[in-house]
Amino acid sequence: MNLSYLVFVKQVPDTKNITGEAMKPDGTVNRAALPAIFNPEDLNALELALNLKDRFGGKVTVATMGPPAAAEVLRQSLYRGADEVALLTDRAFAGADTLATSYTLSCFAKNNGKYDLILCGRQAIDGDTAQVGPQLAEKMDIPQICYVEEVLELDRKKIKARRAIDGGFEIVESALPALMTVINSNEPRPASAKRIMKYKKAKTRNELLTLHANAAYTDAEFLVKEEEELKQKGLWIHALSAADVKADIDRIGLKGSPTKVKNIESVVLKSSEMKKIEDNEAGIKFLVNELIKEHILG
Amino acid sequence: MSDKIGNVWVFAEQEGGKIANVSLELISKGRELAAKLGVKTEAVFIGNNIEKIAETLFHYGCDKIFLAESPDFEPFTVLPYADIINKLVEEHKPNILLFGATPKGRELAPRVASSLPAGLTADCTDLKIDDFDDKVNKAFYKNKLMQIRPAFGGNIVATIVNTWKDPQMVTVRPGVMKLVEPDPSRKGAIVKVKAQVDPALKILNVIERAQKEKSVNLQASQIIVAGGYGVGGKENFKLIYDLAKTLGGDVGSSRAAVDAGWIDHDHQVGQTGVTVRPKLYIACGISGSIQHRAGMTESGTIIAINNDPDAPIFSAAHYGIVGEINSVVPKIIKAYKAKA
């Protein structure tokens, strides 16, 4: 089937090793200072899209909004089997909350193709909000299927999927186009060695310019030729600005974000006055007596 | 600019005719916020044949309920619910709109926020009314909702403010807001809302549903004995169960023990599990990561048992015992049985 899948992914700081200096004074995240990884549940979303392509055919496009360095998650998507990738990057996107982010993504999805299914991870590990998926679905005016575990049936008109609910699961059927948020319920395929060999050369224009920093102004013709070659080999990572996706400048970035960070505090673990109890019969007896005396134990 | 402040609203969630605990927690908290602002606490209550259970919301401090009933609201699907809430918000303009950060709340609230549009902050662990002096943008906001939430895997706590027009929307983690004592004599008004569901909103259908009761409800427990990776194995968890049974409590766990497959996720306490506030919390072989502590630090009395004297859990504890689980736990059981 000639279905088209659009997967939104995010490059995120690895939240396992974070310090207070990772924040800028304005309260937004200083992403440059942190190791960046492919958001885990977005890998599950990509896997589901590739799995649908394997089962039902179609084409998988992967897009991300982020700084130029986010092109890396797009290359990783190509290694795993994505057909086409796009980087939404513009200084004007910076500081976006979930509302501005979902608006920006919707501009791409509406103005840069036609998609039957949009997939994204349930949430990203930097904010854990799980808001962008449903907000994007609303902006696209399409139904949302959240917490998807697997897709049971798919045809041109509709999809049947199994999703997690509190304490169980639900099987739902929805008309297409639709949006799914995917949870950690599949095993993302590893990057293929053959595809790595090919797609490690994939570049954005920015990366091409950086690579030929010295040639950039002296030999523009050479760069144009190289760009053309990369495009023909499918090694071109489209980089799109706010204008390219036809975004309203008042609805993106900090300006398009209703929520503002008032302040950020590192979590200081509170230290209580701890009574040390010895691991012997007298110590434990004392403890149990205290608890009974204080009516903590009956 | 209108001077009149809107009311504090709670989306009251129910499943199969039972009101979600978090909704009662939100009514309790909502009433506190409303008192500070000098406004009322109101609930949006959606479902089918639920009027008979609605009055519980009054007992916890709700003044008025907007009740929408239709067979189309069962089982829950997002679009019909979002449509009703959108229309009510447009009509009544609440100042604040609270959702539980449950699976339902977390997919419904963003859908509503996007279409209003309104700012939305996820998974708050505290809410306060305060002024916001935004020096960066040179703006001053009076009596705004401080939306306090952990981020970055619990490593930081951020205070977020919605600077656009109301409502100020948040989802709130279950278990973190304290329930008030219900007052069964408290009454309120029920406003029935026209609940005609547009067929276009029935574009998604639930075909099958399977749900089981949670194996344990730790949020209701007064005594929790929790085991972590230091318990050492599935068999050793028997000791944790023995202690819980002896003391009349329930068994909790850290994420590490769940990931190791020693115990079911329903028992997990912390950032990705439940938030609890029992009278007594005994942490056995739990190192005490920020993520775990986020879920249990409000417990009345905390006892930590760990063989590592430098385990961070000790700084959260009121009583600390450095020792092996296999040695300490049987002694507690013996000492308690000798007393009781």
XYZ file of C-alpha atoms in Angstrom:
638
model
C 0.000 0.000 0.000
C 1.085 3.504 -0.743
C 0.856 4.687 2.864
C 2.991 7.416 4.259
C 4.196 7.506 7.833
C 5.670 10.532 9.557
C 7.660 9.961 12.738
C 8.594 12.878 14.981
C 11.663 12.229 17.095
C 13.682 14.276 19.541
C 17.280 14.473 20.548
C 17.340 14.729 24.332
C 19.915 15.185 27.045
C 20.622 11.956 28.830
C 18.830 12.713 32.076
C 20.749 10.144 34.079
C 23.709 12.490 34.555
C 22.545 16.019 35.100
C 23.911 18.894 37.121
C 22.497 22.326 37.943
C 24.815 23.960 35.404
C 22.847 22.308 32.668
C 20.328 25.124 32.933
C 20.666 28.587 31.422
C 19.848 31.699 33.496
C 16.526 32.097 31.675
C 15.526 28.674 32.940
C 15.715 26.854 29.648
C 17.930 23.864 29.091
C 21.535 24.279 28.052
C 21.489 21.342 25.676
C 24.999 21.951 24.419
C 26.428 21.019 27.826
C 24.860 17.558 27.989
C 25.362 14.226 26.253
C 22.609 13.930 23.653
C 20.724 10.734 22.872
C 17.798 9.555 20.732
C 14.747 9.853 22.959
C 14.001 6.223 23.930
C 10.263 6.109 23.202
C 10.833 7.874 19.871
C 12.927 4.866 18.908
C 9.874 2.730 19.698
C 7.781 4.997 17.454
C 10.323 4.680 14.641
C 10.399 0.909 15.083
C 6.604 0.742 14.844
C 6.645 2.841 11.656
C 9.333 0.635 10.090
C 7.389 -2.437 11.167
C 4.245 -1.068 9.471
C 6.249 -0.395 6.338
C 7.534 -3.997 6.420
C 4.005 -5.363 6.852
C 1.899 -3.003 4.760
C 4.332 -1.095 2.580
C 4.717 2.654 2.339
C 7.280 5.282 3.082
C 8.743 6.432 6.409
C 9.686 10.073 6.891
C 11.414 11.098 10.119
C 11.512 14.703 11.264
C 12.877 16.475 14.291
C 12.883 20.010 15.618
C 16.127 21.046 17.213
C 19.519 22.669 16.884
C 21.758 21.778 13.890
C 23.372 18.989 15.937
C 20.017 17.179 16.076
C 20.807 15.984 12.530
C 22.490 13.110 14.340
C 19.179 11.470 15.350
C 18.115 11.747 11.731
C 21.227 9.886 10.572
C 20.477 7.262 13.217
C 16.968 7.013 11.778
C 18.431 6.493 8.312
C 20.682 3.737 9.695
C 17.599 1.933 10.940
C 15.605 2.238 7.749
C 13.971 5.673 7.383
C 13.373 6.678 3.759
C 13.553 10.412 4.175
C 14.450 12.817 6.962
C 13.968 16.496 7.734
C 15.479 18.810 10.312
C 13.375 21.725 11.513
C 15.923 24.183 12.720
C 15.726 27.917 13.262
C 16.813 30.186 16.083
C 13.219 31.368 16.210
C 12.137 27.882 17.365
C 14.229 28.122 20.549
C 12.564 28.178 23.944
C 9.346 26.589 22.703
C 7.025 24.982 25.228
C 4.809 22.069 24.194
C 2.169 24.280 22.591
C 4.672 26.127 20.375
C 6.433 22.850 19.600
C 3.270 21.076 18.521
C 2.339 24.079 16.361
C 5.740 24.015 14.647
C 5.535 20.281 14.001
C 2.008 20.683 12.639
C 3.279 23.281 10.141
C 5.734 20.755 8.789
C 3.166 17.950 8.677
C 0.625 20.143 6.874
C 2.881 21.992 4.470
C 5.582 19.495 3.607
C 3.783 16.380 2.506
C 0.675 14.333 3.099
C 0.712 11.716 5.822
C -1.655 8.896 6.726
C -0.138 8.217 10.117
C 1.885 10.396 12.427
C 3.849 8.619 15.146
C 5.830 9.877 18.098
C 7.058 8.531 21.403
C 4.668 8.978 24.311
C 7.043 11.386 26.032
C 10.619 12.636 26.024
C 12.854 11.989 28.996
C 13.917 15.621 29.418
C 10.461 16.930 30.268
C 8.307 13.778 30.590
C 5.239 15.834 29.679
C 3.599 13.570 27.051
C 1.804 16.683 25.768
C 3.218 17.226 22.295
C 1.532 14.149 20.769
C -2.057 15.035 21.738
C -1.470 18.729 21.025
C -0.124 17.925 17.576
C -3.138 15.703 16.876
C -5.423 18.583 17.853
C -3.533 21.021 15.618
C -3.864 18.548 12.712
C -7.532 18.011 13.602
C -7.072 14.234 13.557
C -7.809 11.582 16.190
C -5.109 10.507 18.624
C -4.342 7.007 19.848
C -2.104 7.340 22.886
C 0.073 4.714 24.598
C 0.083 2.369 21.586
C 1.629 -1.075 22.079
C 1.050 -2.539 18.631
C -0.895 -2.132 15.420
C -3.206 -5.037 14.611
C -4.677 -3.962 11.289
C -4.104 -1.174 8.818
C -5.608 -0.240 5.495
C -6.013 2.968 3.536
C -8.997 4.108 5.549
C -8.509 2.875 9.093
C -6.256 1.477 11.740
C -6.821 -0.981 14.567
C -4.364 -0.737 17.442
C -3.837 -2.035 20.926
C -3.032 0.567 23.549
C -2.290 0.559 27.246
C -4.872 1.883 29.702
C -4.763 2.000 33.491
C -4.412 -1.608 34.602
C -4.921 -3.193 31.191
C -5.342 -2.600 27.497
C -7.837 -1.426 24.940
C -8.250 -2.238 21.255
C -9.388 0.779 19.304
C -10.261 1.429 15.715
C -9.803 4.840 14.183
C -10.203 6.482 10.826
C -7.080 7.749 9.075
C -5.246 10.041 9.127
C -4.476 9.604 12.819
C -1.707 10.179 15.302
C -0.253 7.550 17.619
C 1.965 7.987 20.651
C 4.002 4.863 21.240
C 5.245 3.361 24.502
C 8.194 1.124 25.223
C 6.538 -2.027 23.909
C 8.741 -3.152 21.044
C 12.417 -3.892 20.497
C 13.848 -1.176 18.234
C 15.886 -2.743 15.437
C 19.607 -2.036 15.532
C 21.248 0.147 12.937
C 22.138 -1.859 9.845
C 25.871 -2.002 9.119
C 25.242 -1.583 5.425
C 23.059 1.448 5.951
C 25.588 2.997 8.339
C 28.246 2.732 5.623
C 25.983 4.563 3.244
C 24.200 7.107 5.429
C 27.018 8.232 7.665
C 27.752 10.548 4.752
C 24.291 12.107 4.923
C 24.506 15.822 5.602
C 22.602 19.029 6.078
C 23.708 22.118 4.175
C 25.103 23.480 7.405
C 27.236 20.377 7.859
C 28.434 20.551 4.271
C 29.471 24.164 4.787
C 31.278 23.337 8.002
C 33.106 20.519 6.269
C 34.322 22.857 3.558
C 34.622 25.931 5.735
C 37.491 27.262 3.724
C 35.985 26.554 0.367
C 32.599 28.034 1.216
C 33.227 31.441 -0.215
C 35.828 30.653 -2.819
C 34.214 27.801 -4.655
C 30.442 28.019 -4.442
C 30.069 26.046 -7.624
C 31.834 23.082 -6.076
C 29.446 23.147 -3.117
C 26.383 23.313 -5.339
C 27.674 20.325 -7.245
C 28.358 18.388 -4.074
C 24.885 19.196 -2.749
C 23.380 17.935 -5.996
C 25.360 14.713 -5.708
C 24.299 14.105 -2.126
C 20.686 14.682 -3.092
C 20.898 12.175 -5.933
C 22.368 9.556 -3.618
C 19.657 10.165 -1.035
C 22.213 11.534 1.404
C 20.713 14.972 1.789
C 19.184 15.962 5.112
C 16.613 18.668 4.430
C 16.951 21.523 6.871
C 13.868 23.687 7.121
C 13.465 27.093 8.717
C 10.331 28.654 10.209
C 9.665 30.258 6.819
C 10.150 26.922 5.019
C 7.393 25.280 7.060
C 5.235 28.438 6.767
C 5.100 28.948 10.518
C 3.521 32.078 11.982
C 6.403 33.763 13.788
C 4.146 34.726 16.723
C 3.264 31.113 17.431
C 6.740 29.591 17.648
C 9.624 29.642 20.111
C 9.456 31.611 23.357
C 6.948 34.032 21.858
C 4.481 31.287 21.052
C 4.818 29.700 24.480
C 2.232 30.550 27.132
C 4.166 28.879 29.938
C 7.224 30.602 31.344
C 9.762 29.155 33.724
C 9.763 31.281 36.873
C 12.646 29.522 38.495
C 14.578 26.282 38.608
C 16.033 24.600 41.622
C 18.295 21.637 41.762
C 16.792 19.006 43.986
C 18.466 19.187 47.352
C 17.816 16.024 49.233
C 16.567 17.034 52.618
C 18.502 15.688 55.518
C 16.475 14.689 58.497
C 17.660 14.145 62.026
C 18.305 10.447 61.800
C 18.508 8.221 64.824
C 21.007 5.476 64.290
C 19.793 2.070 65.428
C 22.263 -0.752 66.003
C 21.669 -4.069 64.292
C 21.288 -6.086 67.478
C 18.382 -7.248 69.609
C 18.581 -4.357 72.040
C 18.682 -1.795 69.230
C 15.752 -3.259 67.356
C 13.738 -3.665 70.551
C 14.306 0.017 71.305
C 13.113 0.954 67.807
C 9.945 -1.138 67.996
C 9.177 0.299 71.427
C 9.570 3.840 70.107
C 7.216 3.144 67.202
C 4.591 1.679 69.503
C 4.957 4.538 71.978
C 4.472 7.079 69.172
C 1.388 5.138 67.954
C 3.079 4.569 64.593
C 2.712 0.839 65.125
C -0.396 -0.633 66.715
C -9.445 43.610 30.888
C -11.956 42.029 33.153
C -11.332 42.297 36.901
C -13.399 39.332 37.852
C -11.357 36.229 38.488
C -12.795 32.957 37.258
C -13.316 29.958 39.499
C -11.082 27.002 40.178
C -12.138 23.994 38.126
C -11.341 20.325 38.485
C -11.887 17.698 35.820
C -13.421 14.976 37.991
C -12.387 11.645 36.524
C -14.397 8.485 36.993
C -14.182 4.932 35.763
C -17.120 2.552 35.963
C -18.952 4.831 38.388
C -16.042 5.266 40.774
C -14.450 8.679 41.202
C -10.663 8.656 40.855
C -8.844 9.376 44.108
C -6.749 12.029 42.441
C -9.894 13.989 41.588
C -10.824 14.148 45.269
C -7.272 15.240 46.048
C -7.647 17.980 43.425
C -10.975 19.151 44.868
C -9.247 19.323 48.269
C -6.371 21.362 46.832
C -8.650 23.351 44.534
C -10.673 24.547 47.497
C -7.519 25.817 49.173
C -6.502 27.713 46.010
C -10.031 29.054 45.549
C -10.121 30.349 49.146
C -6.913 32.231 48.514
C -8.380 33.807 45.365
C -11.831 34.394 46.845
C -13.571 32.250 44.232
C -15.506 28.963 44.086
C -14.395 25.409 43.437
C -16.252 23.702 40.623
C -16.002 20.355 38.865
C -16.647 19.071 35.362
C -18.027 15.560 35.678
C -18.527 13.502 32.521
C -19.837 9.956 32.083
C -23.005 7.921 31.965
C -25.371 7.425 34.936
C -22.994 9.128 37.330
C -25.273 11.676 38.981
C -25.749 9.382 41.979
C -22.052 9.463 42.851
C -21.589 13.169 42.095
C -22.315 14.347 45.644
C -19.050 12.841 46.888
C -17.370 15.797 45.170
C -19.358 18.184 47.378
C -18.160 16.377 50.503
C -14.557 17.227 49.627
C -15.234 20.911 49.011
C -16.720 21.294 45.546
C -19.370 24.045 45.275
C -20.844 23.294 41.871
C -20.767 20.414 39.397
C -21.200 20.697 35.657
C -22.618 17.278 34.899
C -22.587 15.844 31.373
C -24.173 12.415 30.917
C -24.536 10.338 27.774
C -23.952 6.723 26.728
C -21.451 8.216 24.264
C -19.150 9.030 27.176
C -18.599 5.371 28.052
C -16.049 4.048 27.505
C -13.809 7.103 27.681
C -12.542 8.500 24.385
C -10.760 11.815 24.137
C -12.675 13.770 21.517
C -16.173 13.859 23.088
C -14.713 14.702 26.513
C -12.475 17.449 25.119
C -15.424 18.939 23.233
C -17.580 19.266 26.373
C -14.729 20.739 28.418
C -13.838 23.235 25.666
C -17.412 24.484 25.443
C -17.764 24.835 29.211
C -14.445 26.677 29.499
C -15.410 29.095 26.711
C -18.712 29.784 28.420
C -17.628 30.083 32.071
C -13.978 31.139 31.797
C -12.432 29.446 34.824
C -9.209 30.863 36.209
C -7.644 27.483 36.882
C -8.347 24.037 35.419
C -6.866 20.981 37.134
C -6.568 17.433 35.769
C -5.135 14.340 37.422
C -1.923 13.206 35.728
C -3.488 9.817 35.037
C -3.329 8.138 31.622
C -6.709 9.725 30.810
C -5.844 13.153 32.194
C -2.536 13.206 30.371
C -4.139 12.623 26.970
C -7.212 14.767 27.540
C -5.651 17.914 29.053
C -3.243 18.603 26.151
C -6.013 18.122 23.612
C -8.105 20.730 25.448
C -5.176 23.093 26.008
C -4.185 23.011 22.351
C -7.601 23.965 21.071
C -8.352 26.766 23.582
C -5.338 27.541 23.343
C -3.964 27.661 26.864
C -0.705 26.906 28.582
C -0.454 23.494 30.211
C 2.059 22.139 32.687
C 2.372 18.392 33.204
C 2.735 16.306 36.349
C 2.788 19.029 38.968
C 3.728 18.025 42.493
C 2.775 21.301 44.151
C 0.563 24.306 43.403
C 0.542 27.747 45.014
C -0.888 31.195 44.412
C 1.739 33.913 44.145
C 2.741 36.947 42.067
C 5.095 36.570 39.118
C 7.486 39.398 38.379
C 8.805 38.485 34.927
C 11.922 40.634 34.769
C 13.070 39.185 31.439
C 9.894 40.306 29.672
C 9.169 43.210 32.055
C 5.707 42.076 33.022
C 4.038 41.663 36.396
C 1.334 39.101 37.020
C -0.731 39.143 40.199
C -2.139 36.058 41.908
C -0.979 33.482 39.399
C -0.864 29.738 39.817
C 2.682 28.574 40.572
C 2.946 25.239 38.785
C 5.678 23.273 40.474
C 7.017 20.139 38.844
C 10.103 17.978 38.664
C 11.935 17.776 35.331
C 15.041 16.155 33.943
C 14.252 12.816 35.541
C 13.626 14.459 38.916
C 16.981 16.209 39.084
C 15.478 19.674 39.078
C 12.247 21.270 40.244
C 10.812 24.017 38.057
C 8.172 26.610 38.873
C 6.158 27.358 35.750
C 3.663 30.169 35.217
C 1.076 30.542 32.489
C 1.314 34.079 31.137
C -1.462 33.925 28.574
C -5.140 34.334 29.280
C -6.903 31.913 31.590
C -7.436 29.113 32.247
C -4.167 28.166 33.845
C -4.061 24.441 33.164
C -2.078 21.710 34.866
C -2.075 17.988 35.396
C -1.215 16.888 38.934
C 0.439 13.686 40.042
C -1.859 11.331 41.921
C -1.063 10.963 45.601
C 0.804 14.227 46.163
C -2.073 16.489 47.240
C -3.493 15.812 50.674
C -7.125 14.734 50.940
C -9.274 16.820 53.270
C -11.594 15.070 55.709
C -14.879 14.646 53.795
C -17.961 16.355 55.218
C -21.022 14.261 54.254
C -23.393 17.108 55.165
C -21.833 19.474 52.623
C -24.054 20.227 49.618
C -23.674 21.979 46.297
C -25.385 22.687 43.010
C -25.546 20.377 40.011
C -25.785 22.036 36.606
C -26.788 19.601 33.884
C -24.964 20.214 30.641
C -26.415 19.398 27.257
C -24.398 16.398 26.153
C -25.093 15.986 22.470
C -22.074 14.251 20.976
C -21.414 15.219 17.357
C -21.034 12.037 15.245
C -17.790 13.484 13.841
C -16.303 13.082 17.329
C -16.985 9.341 17.261
C -14.250 8.773 14.713
C -12.411 6.503 17.136
C -14.097 3.479 18.663
C -13.165 1.177 21.492
C -13.669 -2.398 20.318
C -12.360 -4.323 23.262
C -11.243 -3.525 26.770
C -9.466 -5.574 29.418
C -8.732 -4.181 32.832
C -7.797 -5.773 36.081
C -7.735 -4.334 39.566
C -4.324 -3.293 40.784
C -2.743 -5.985 42.925
C -2.137 -3.417 45.654
C -3.273 0.152 46.346
C -0.292 1.664 48.117
C -1.830 5.118 48.177
C -4.271 3.871 50.780
C -1.655 2.078 52.884
C -0.719 3.326 56.330
C 2.313 1.081 56.641
C 4.559 0.227 53.700
C 7.523 -2.130 53.776
C 9.468 -1.572 50.571
C 12.238 -3.681 49.094
C 14.926 -2.611 46.671
C 17.775 -4.135 44.751
C 19.602 -4.781 48.016
C 17.001 -7.399 48.936
C 19.038 -9.581 46.626
C 16.501 -11.757 44.835
C 12.922 -12.821 44.323
C 13.025 -15.422 47.118
C 14.368 -12.887 49.587
C 11.300 -10.735 48.980
C 9.487 -13.251 51.189
C 11.144 -11.523 54.152
C 9.705 -8.192 53.020
C 6.245 -9.768 52.751
C 6.656 -11.364 56.199
C 7.504 -8.037 57.801
C 4.628 -6.260 56.038
C 2.200 -8.962 57.156
C 3.457 -8.861 60.743
C 3.055 -5.088 60.952
C -0.284 -5.054 59.071
C 1.143 -3.200 56.096
C 1.609 -3.533 52.346
C 4.654 -4.247 50.229
C 6.265 -1.558 48.090
C 9.415 -1.592 46.013
C 11.962 0.500 44.205
C 12.210 0.553 40.433
C 15.364 -1.562 40.516
C 13.492 -4.463 42.135
C 10.689 -4.191 39.555
C 13.167 -4.045 36.665
C 14.912 -7.118 38.090
C 11.586 -8.948 37.844
C 11.289 -9.642 41.560
C 7.977 -7.863 42.020
C 5.095 -6.422 39.983
C 5.083 -2.763 38.833
C 1.934 -2.077 40.890
C 4.220 -2.069 43.941
C 6.651 0.507 42.607
C 7.074 3.714 44.601
C 8.648 6.809 43.061
C 8.743 9.023 40.015
C 7.632 6.298 37.608
C 5.539 4.487 40.200
C 3.127 5.778 42.831
C 3.545 8.598 45.299
C 2.729 7.513 48.846
C 2.431 9.138 52.231
C 1.923 6.363 54.804
C 2.376 6.712 58.554
C 5.373 4.387 58.386
C 7.708 3.590 55.476
C 10.402 0.974 55.905
C 12.948 1.024 53.065
C 14.827 -2.277 52.914
C 17.859 -2.433 50.650
C 16.822 0.691 48.769
C 19.672 3.044 47.961
C 17.411 6.099 47.793
C 17.687 7.672 44.339
C 16.060 11.061 43.779
C 13.411 9.277 41.739
C 12.498 6.907 44.564
C 12.541 9.614 47.200
C 10.183 11.752 45.137
C 7.542 9.113 45.844
C 7.957 8.531 49.586
C 9.583 11.507 51.249
C 6.239 12.730 52.674
C 5.837 9.565 54.741
C 5.286 10.192 58.461
C 8.154 8.086 59.748
C 10.857 6.583 57.556
C 13.084 3.696 58.580
C 16.006 2.821 56.314
C 17.792 -0.524 56.406
C 20.861 -0.808 54.191
C 24.244 -2.501 54.380
C 25.891 0.564 52.829
C 26.326 3.258 55.507
C 26.684 5.878 52.739
C 23.409 5.036 50.963
C 21.513 8.300 50.256
C 18.325 6.801 51.714
C 19.711 7.449 55.215
C 19.508 11.208 54.720
C 15.751 10.855 54.187
C 15.265 8.539 57.155
C 14.208 9.188 60.732
C 15.696 5.884 61.847
C 18.609 4.191 60.139
C 19.966 0.687 60.573
C 23.195 -0.295 58.869
C 22.981 -4.011 58.323
C 21.935 -6.929 56.134
C 18.222 -7.357 55.388
C 18.487 -11.036 56.354
C 19.755 -10.062 59.765
C 17.687 -6.975 60.582
C 14.230 -7.881 59.306
C 13.803 -11.108 61.335
C 14.818 -9.185 64.467
C 12.093 -6.586 63.856
C 9.512 -9.330 63.302
C 10.585 -11.041 66.510
C 10.648 -7.832 68.565
C 7.212 -6.759 67.313
C 5.650 -10.179 67.917
C 7.024 -10.140 71.459
C 5.267 -6.816 72.062
C 1.976 -7.302 70.270
